[in-house]
């Protein structure tokens, strides 16, 4: 049968078999590698080879324990303590999984919506793996895409914490992270991080200057505000220790078919995870001999 005859027999709205449809595809920029969330391999790789690599290996000299507790595949929710003026803990956790795990995987960090108010910062965050902290986003990443998601349930309460209150965990919200993990049937991996409190200590919060500048908060640290905004990255060389704890399953049949509907159960699991991380921090601090050398 002639080629034009075959084409004419194709159903309306469908291309004939063998038709080359590539000319109809949108243009592809070979150097632009961005996923659906806006993550850029090029930007993230540049950050990793420069800042993150330096801080992880030379400045903080990170020690990692229990990395095997992070699943090699499937969705999992990573839950960690959070502290410091501009905390470096998220980058160090992601770097640890990339460097130390037998099956390195990317980590998606949930961030609060108030970061949208900072144009340059808000443009950079998605490119290095940050996603808006919304239950639908977390569920999609855990259940549909089977990815690792990192959350800090202390939120702003953790980053606003003063140095005198170091390593005392704030309340883990309303347990939304547990509910998200239960809906996705994904395990929760608690993480205890020691070192961030001393690397970026906050000695005071100045509320009037916070309102005047429009910043999320206006901390007084060893390098901020007297060194300007770059002073927020003026980390002290504290020794970092990251301990990945045993995963907490959320698909236990004893929980029932829809455990996320049981708010008391959700709160109980959240409280237990918080207590586990707090106890681990106490143990790690008891083992530490020096803030700077571990």
Coordinates of C-alpha atoms in Angstrom, one line a residue:
X1 CA 0.0 0.0 0.0
X2 CA 1.4 3.5 -0.8
X3 CA 2.7 5.5 2.1
X4 CA 0.1 8.3 1.6
X5 CA -2.7 5.7 1.6
X6 CA -1.5 4.3 5.0
X7 CA -1.5 7.8 6.4
X8 CA -5.0 8.6 5.2
X9 CA -6.3 5.5 7.1
X10 CA -5.1 6.7 10.5
X11 CA -7.8 7.7 12.9
X12 CA -8.5 11.4 13.3
X13 CA -6.2 13.0 15.9
X14 CA -3.6 10.1 15.8
X15 CA -0.4 9.9 13.8
X16 CA 0.1 7.1 11.3
X17 CA 2.4 4.3 12.4
X18 CA 6.0 5.1 11.5
X19 CA 5.4 8.9 11.5
X20 CA 8.4 10.8 12.9
X21 CA 7.0 13.0 15.6
X22 CA 10.3 14.4 16.9
X23 CA 9.8 17.8 15.0
X24 CA 6.7 18.4 17.2
X25 CA 8.5 17.9 20.5
X26 CA 9.5 21.1 22.4
X27 CA 13.1 22.2 22.1
X28 CA 15.6 20.7 24.6
X29 CA 18.5 22.6 26.0
X30 CA 21.3 20.0 26.3
X31 CA 23.0 21.9 29.1
X32 CA 19.8 22.5 31.2
X33 CA 19.1 19.4 33.4
X34 CA 16.1 20.3 35.5
X35 CA 13.5 17.9 36.9
X36 CA 9.8 18.5 37.6
X37 CA 10.7 20.2 40.9
X38 CA 13.2 22.6 39.4
X39 CA 16.2 20.7 40.6
X40 CA 19.3 21.4 38.5
X41 CA 22.0 18.8 38.3
X42 CA 24.4 21.5 37.1
X43 CA 23.8 24.0 39.9
X44 CA 23.6 21.3 42.6
X45 CA 26.8 19.8 41.3
X46 CA 28.6 23.1 41.3
X47 CA 27.5 23.8 44.9
X48 CA 28.5 20.3 45.9
X49 CA 32.0 20.5 44.4
X50 CA 32.7 23.9 46.0
X51 CA 30.9 24.8 49.2
X52 CA 29.4 21.5 50.4
X53 CA 32.6 19.4 49.8
X54 CA 34.7 21.9 51.6
X55 CA 32.4 22.1 54.7
X56 CA 31.7 18.4 54.8
X57 CA 35.3 17.1 54.6
X58 CA 37.5 20.0 55.7
X59 CA 35.6 22.4 57.9
X60 CA 33.1 20.3 59.8
X61 CA 35.0 17.0 59.3
X62 CA 31.8 15.0 59.5
X63 CA 31.6 11.7 61.1
X64 CA 28.7 9.4 60.1
X65 CA 27.1 6.5 61.9
X66 CA 24.3 4.2 61.0
X67 CA 24.1 5.3 57.3
X68 CA 22.9 1.7 56.5
X69 CA 19.6 2.6 58.2
X70 CA 18.7 4.8 55.2
X71 CA 16.8 2.5 52.7
X72 CA 18.7 1.9 49.4
X73 CA 15.4 2.2 47.5
X74 CA 11.8 3.3 48.0
X75 CA 10.4 6.3 49.7
X76 CA 11.6 7.2 53.2
X77 CA 11.1 10.2 55.5
X78 CA 14.3 11.5 57.2
X79 CA 13.6 13.4 60.4
X80 CA 16.3 15.4 62.1
X81 CA 16.9 18.0 64.8
X82 CA 17.5 21.5 63.5
X83 CA 19.5 24.5 64.9
X84 CA 21.8 27.4 64.1
X85 CA 21.4 30.8 62.5
X86 CA 21.5 29.5 59.0
X87 CA 21.7 25.8 59.7
X88 CA 24.1 23.7 57.5
X89 CA 22.7 20.4 58.8
X90 CA 20.5 19.7 55.7
X91 CA 23.5 20.0 53.3
X92 CA 25.6 17.8 55.6
X93 CA 22.9 15.1 55.8
X94 CA 22.4 15.0 52.0
X95 CA 26.2 14.9 51.5
X96 CA 26.6 12.0 54.0
X97 CA 24.1 9.9 52.0
X98 CA 25.9 10.8 48.8
X99 CA 29.4 10.0 50.2
X100 CA 28.9 7.2 52.7
X101 CA 25.9 5.2 51.5
X102 CA 26.4 2.1 49.4
X103 CA 23.6 3.3 47.2
X104 CA 23.8 7.1 47.1
X105 CA 20.5 8.8 46.5
X106 CA 19.4 12.4 46.2
X107 CA 17.6 14.0 49.2
X108 CA 14.7 16.4 48.9
X109 CA 14.4 19.0 51.5
X110 CA 11.1 20.6 52.5
X111 CA 11.2 24.3 53.1
X112 CA 8.7 26.8 54.5
X113 CA 6.8 29.1 52.2
X114 CA 8.2 32.3 53.8
X115 CA 11.4 31.7 51.7
X116 CA 9.5 33.0 48.7
X117 CA 10.0 36.5 50.0
X118 CA 13.7 36.4 49.2
X119 CA 14.1 36.5 45.4
X120 CA 17.7 35.3 45.0
X121 CA 17.4 32.7 47.8
X122 CA 14.0 31.4 46.6
X123 CA 15.4 30.9 43.1
X124 CA 18.4 28.9 44.3
X125 CA 16.6 26.6 46.8
X126 CA 14.6 24.5 44.2
X127 CA 17.8 24.1 42.1
X128 CA 19.5 22.3 45.0
X129 CA 16.7 20.0 46.0
X130 CA 14.3 22.1 48.1
X131 CA 10.5 21.7 47.7
X132 CA 7.7 23.6 49.4
X133 CA 6.6 22.0 52.6
X134 CA 3.1 20.8 51.7
X135 CA 1.6 17.4 52.4
X136 CA 0.8 16.8 48.7
X137 CA 4.4 17.4 47.7
X138 CA 5.7 15.1 50.4
X139 CA 3.2 12.4 49.5
X140 CA 4.1 12.6 45.8
X141 CA 7.8 12.3 46.6
X142 CA 7.4 9.5 49.0
X143 CA 4.7 7.4 47.4
X144 CA 4.7 8.2 43.7
X145 CA 8.4 8.9 43.1
X146 CA 9.7 6.8 46.0
X147 CA 12.3 9.4 47.0
X148 CA 14.0 10.4 50.2
X149 CA 12.5 13.5 51.9
X150 CA 14.2 15.4 54.7
X151 CA 12.1 17.3 57.2
X152 CA 12.9 19.3 60.3
X153 CA 9.8 19.2 62.5
X154 CA 11.1 21.9 64.8
X155 CA 10.9 24.4 61.9
X156 CA 11.6 28.0 62.8
X157 CA 11.5 27.2 66.5
X158 CA 14.7 25.3 66.0
X159 CA 16.6 27.9 64.1
X160 CA 15.5 30.7 66.4
X161 CA 16.7 28.8 69.5
X162 CA 19.4 30.5 71.5
X163 CA 22.7 29.0 72.3
X164 CA 21.8 28.6 76.0
X165 CA 19.1 26.2 74.9
X166 CA 21.3 24.1 72.6
X167 CA 20.3 20.5 71.9
X168 CA 17.0 20.9 73.7
X169 CA 14.5 19.9 71.0
X170 CA 11.4 22.0 70.5
X171 CA 8.0 20.6 69.9
X172 CA 7.6 18.6 66.7
X173 CA 4.5 20.6 65.5
X174 CA 1.3 18.6 65.2
X175 CA 2.9 15.4 63.9
X176 CA 2.2 16.3 60.2
X177 CA 5.4 14.5 59.1
X178 CA 4.1 11.2 60.7
X179 CA 0.8 11.6 59.0
X180 CA 2.5 12.1 55.6
X181 CA 4.7 9.0 56.1
X182 CA 1.7 6.9 57.1
X183 CA -0.2 7.9 54.1
X184 CA 2.7 7.0 51.9
X185 CA 3.4 3.8 53.9
X186 CA 7.0 5.0 54.1
X187 CA 9.4 4.4 57.0
X188 CA 10.7 7.3 59.1
X189 CA 14.5 7.5 59.7
X190 CA 15.3 9.6 62.8
X191 CA 18.7 11.5 62.6
X192 CA 20.6 13.1 65.5
X193 CA 23.1 15.8 64.5
X194 CA 25.7 17.2 66.9
X195 CA 27.8 20.2 65.9
X196 CA 25.4 22.6 64.3
X197 CA 24.6 24.4 67.5
X198 CA 28.3 25.4 67.9
X199 CA 28.9 26.0 64.3
X200 CA 26.2 28.7 64.0
X201 CA 25.4 29.7 67.5
X202 CA 22.7 32.3 68.2
X203 CA 23.3 34.5 71.2
X204 CA 20.2 36.8 70.9
X205 CA 17.3 37.7 68.7
X206 CA 16.6 41.4 68.0
X207 CA 12.9 41.7 67.2
X208 CA 12.9 45.5 66.3
X209 CA 15.6 44.9 63.7
X210 CA 13.8 41.9 62.4
X211 CA 10.7 44.0 61.7
X212 CA 12.8 46.8 60.3
X213 CA 14.8 44.6 57.8
X214 CA 12.0 42.2 56.9
X215 CA 14.3 39.2 57.7
X216 CA 12.8 36.0 59.0
X217 CA 14.7 36.7 62.3
X218 CA 17.6 38.9 63.2
X219 CA 20.1 36.8 65.2
X220 CA 23.3 37.9 66.9
X221 CA 26.0 35.4 66.1
X222 CA 29.8 35.5 66.1
X223 CA 29.8 36.9 62.5
X224 CA 26.4 38.5 62.0
X225 CA 25.4 41.3 61.7
X226 CA 28.9 42.9 61.8
X227 CA 30.1 41.0 58.7
X228 CA 26.9 41.7 56.8
X229 CA 24.7 39.0 55.2
X230 CA 27.7 36.9 54.3
X231 CA 28.2 36.6 58.1
X232 CA 25.3 34.2 58.1
X233 CA 27.7 31.7 56.4
X234 CA 30.5 32.4 58.9
X235 CA 30.4 29.0 60.5
X236 CA 32.7 28.1 63.3
X237 CA 34.7 24.8 62.7
X238 CA 32.8 22.6 65.1
X239 CA 33.1 18.9 64.6
X240 CA 30.0 17.4 63.1
X241 CA 28.6 14.0 64.1
X242 CA 25.6 12.5 62.3
X243 CA 23.9 9.4 63.5
X244 CA 21.2 7.8 61.4
X245 CA 18.9 5.7 63.7
X246 CA 16.8 2.6 63.1
X247 CA 13.8 3.2 60.7
X248 CA 10.4 3.5 62.3
X249 CA 7.8 1.6 60.2
X250 CA 4.5 3.2 59.5
X251 CA 2.8 0.3 57.8
X252 CA 2.4 -1.8 60.9
X253 CA -0.9 -3.8 60.6
X254 CA -1.6 -3.0 64.2
X255 CA -2.1 0.6 63.2
X256 CA -5.1 -0.2 61.2
X257 CA -6.0 0.6 57.6
X258 CA -5.9 4.4 57.9
X259 CA -3.7 5.1 60.8
X260 CA -3.3 8.8 59.8
X261 CA -6.9 9.4 60.8
X262 CA -6.1 8.5 64.4
X263 CA -4.7 11.8 65.6
X264 CA -3.8 10.4 69.0
X265 CA -1.7 7.7 67.3
X266 CA 0.0 10.3 65.1
X267 CA 0.9 12.4 68.1
X268 CA 2.2 9.4 70.0
X269 CA 4.5 8.3 67.2
X270 CA 5.7 11.9 66.7
X271 CA 6.4 12.2 70.4
X272 CA 8.3 8.9 70.4
X273 CA 10.5 10.0 67.5
X274 CA 11.3 13.3 69.2
X275 CA 12.2 11.5 72.4
X276 CA 14.4 9.0 70.5
X277 CA 16.4 11.9 68.9
X278 CA 16.6 13.8 72.2
X279 CA 18.0 10.7 74.0
X280 CA 20.5 10.1 71.2
X281 CA 21.7 13.7 71.4
X282 CA 22.2 13.4 75.1
X283 CA 24.3 10.2 74.6
X284 CA 26.3 11.8 71.8
X285 CA 27.1 14.9 73.9
X286 CA 28.1 12.7 76.8
X287 CA 30.6 10.9 74.5
X288 CA 32.0 14.1 73.0
X289 CA 35.3 15.3 74.5
X290 CA 35.7 18.5 72.4
X291 CA 33.4 20.8 70.4
X292 CA 36.1 21.2 67.9
X293 CA 37.7 17.8 67.7
X294 CA 34.9 15.4 68.7

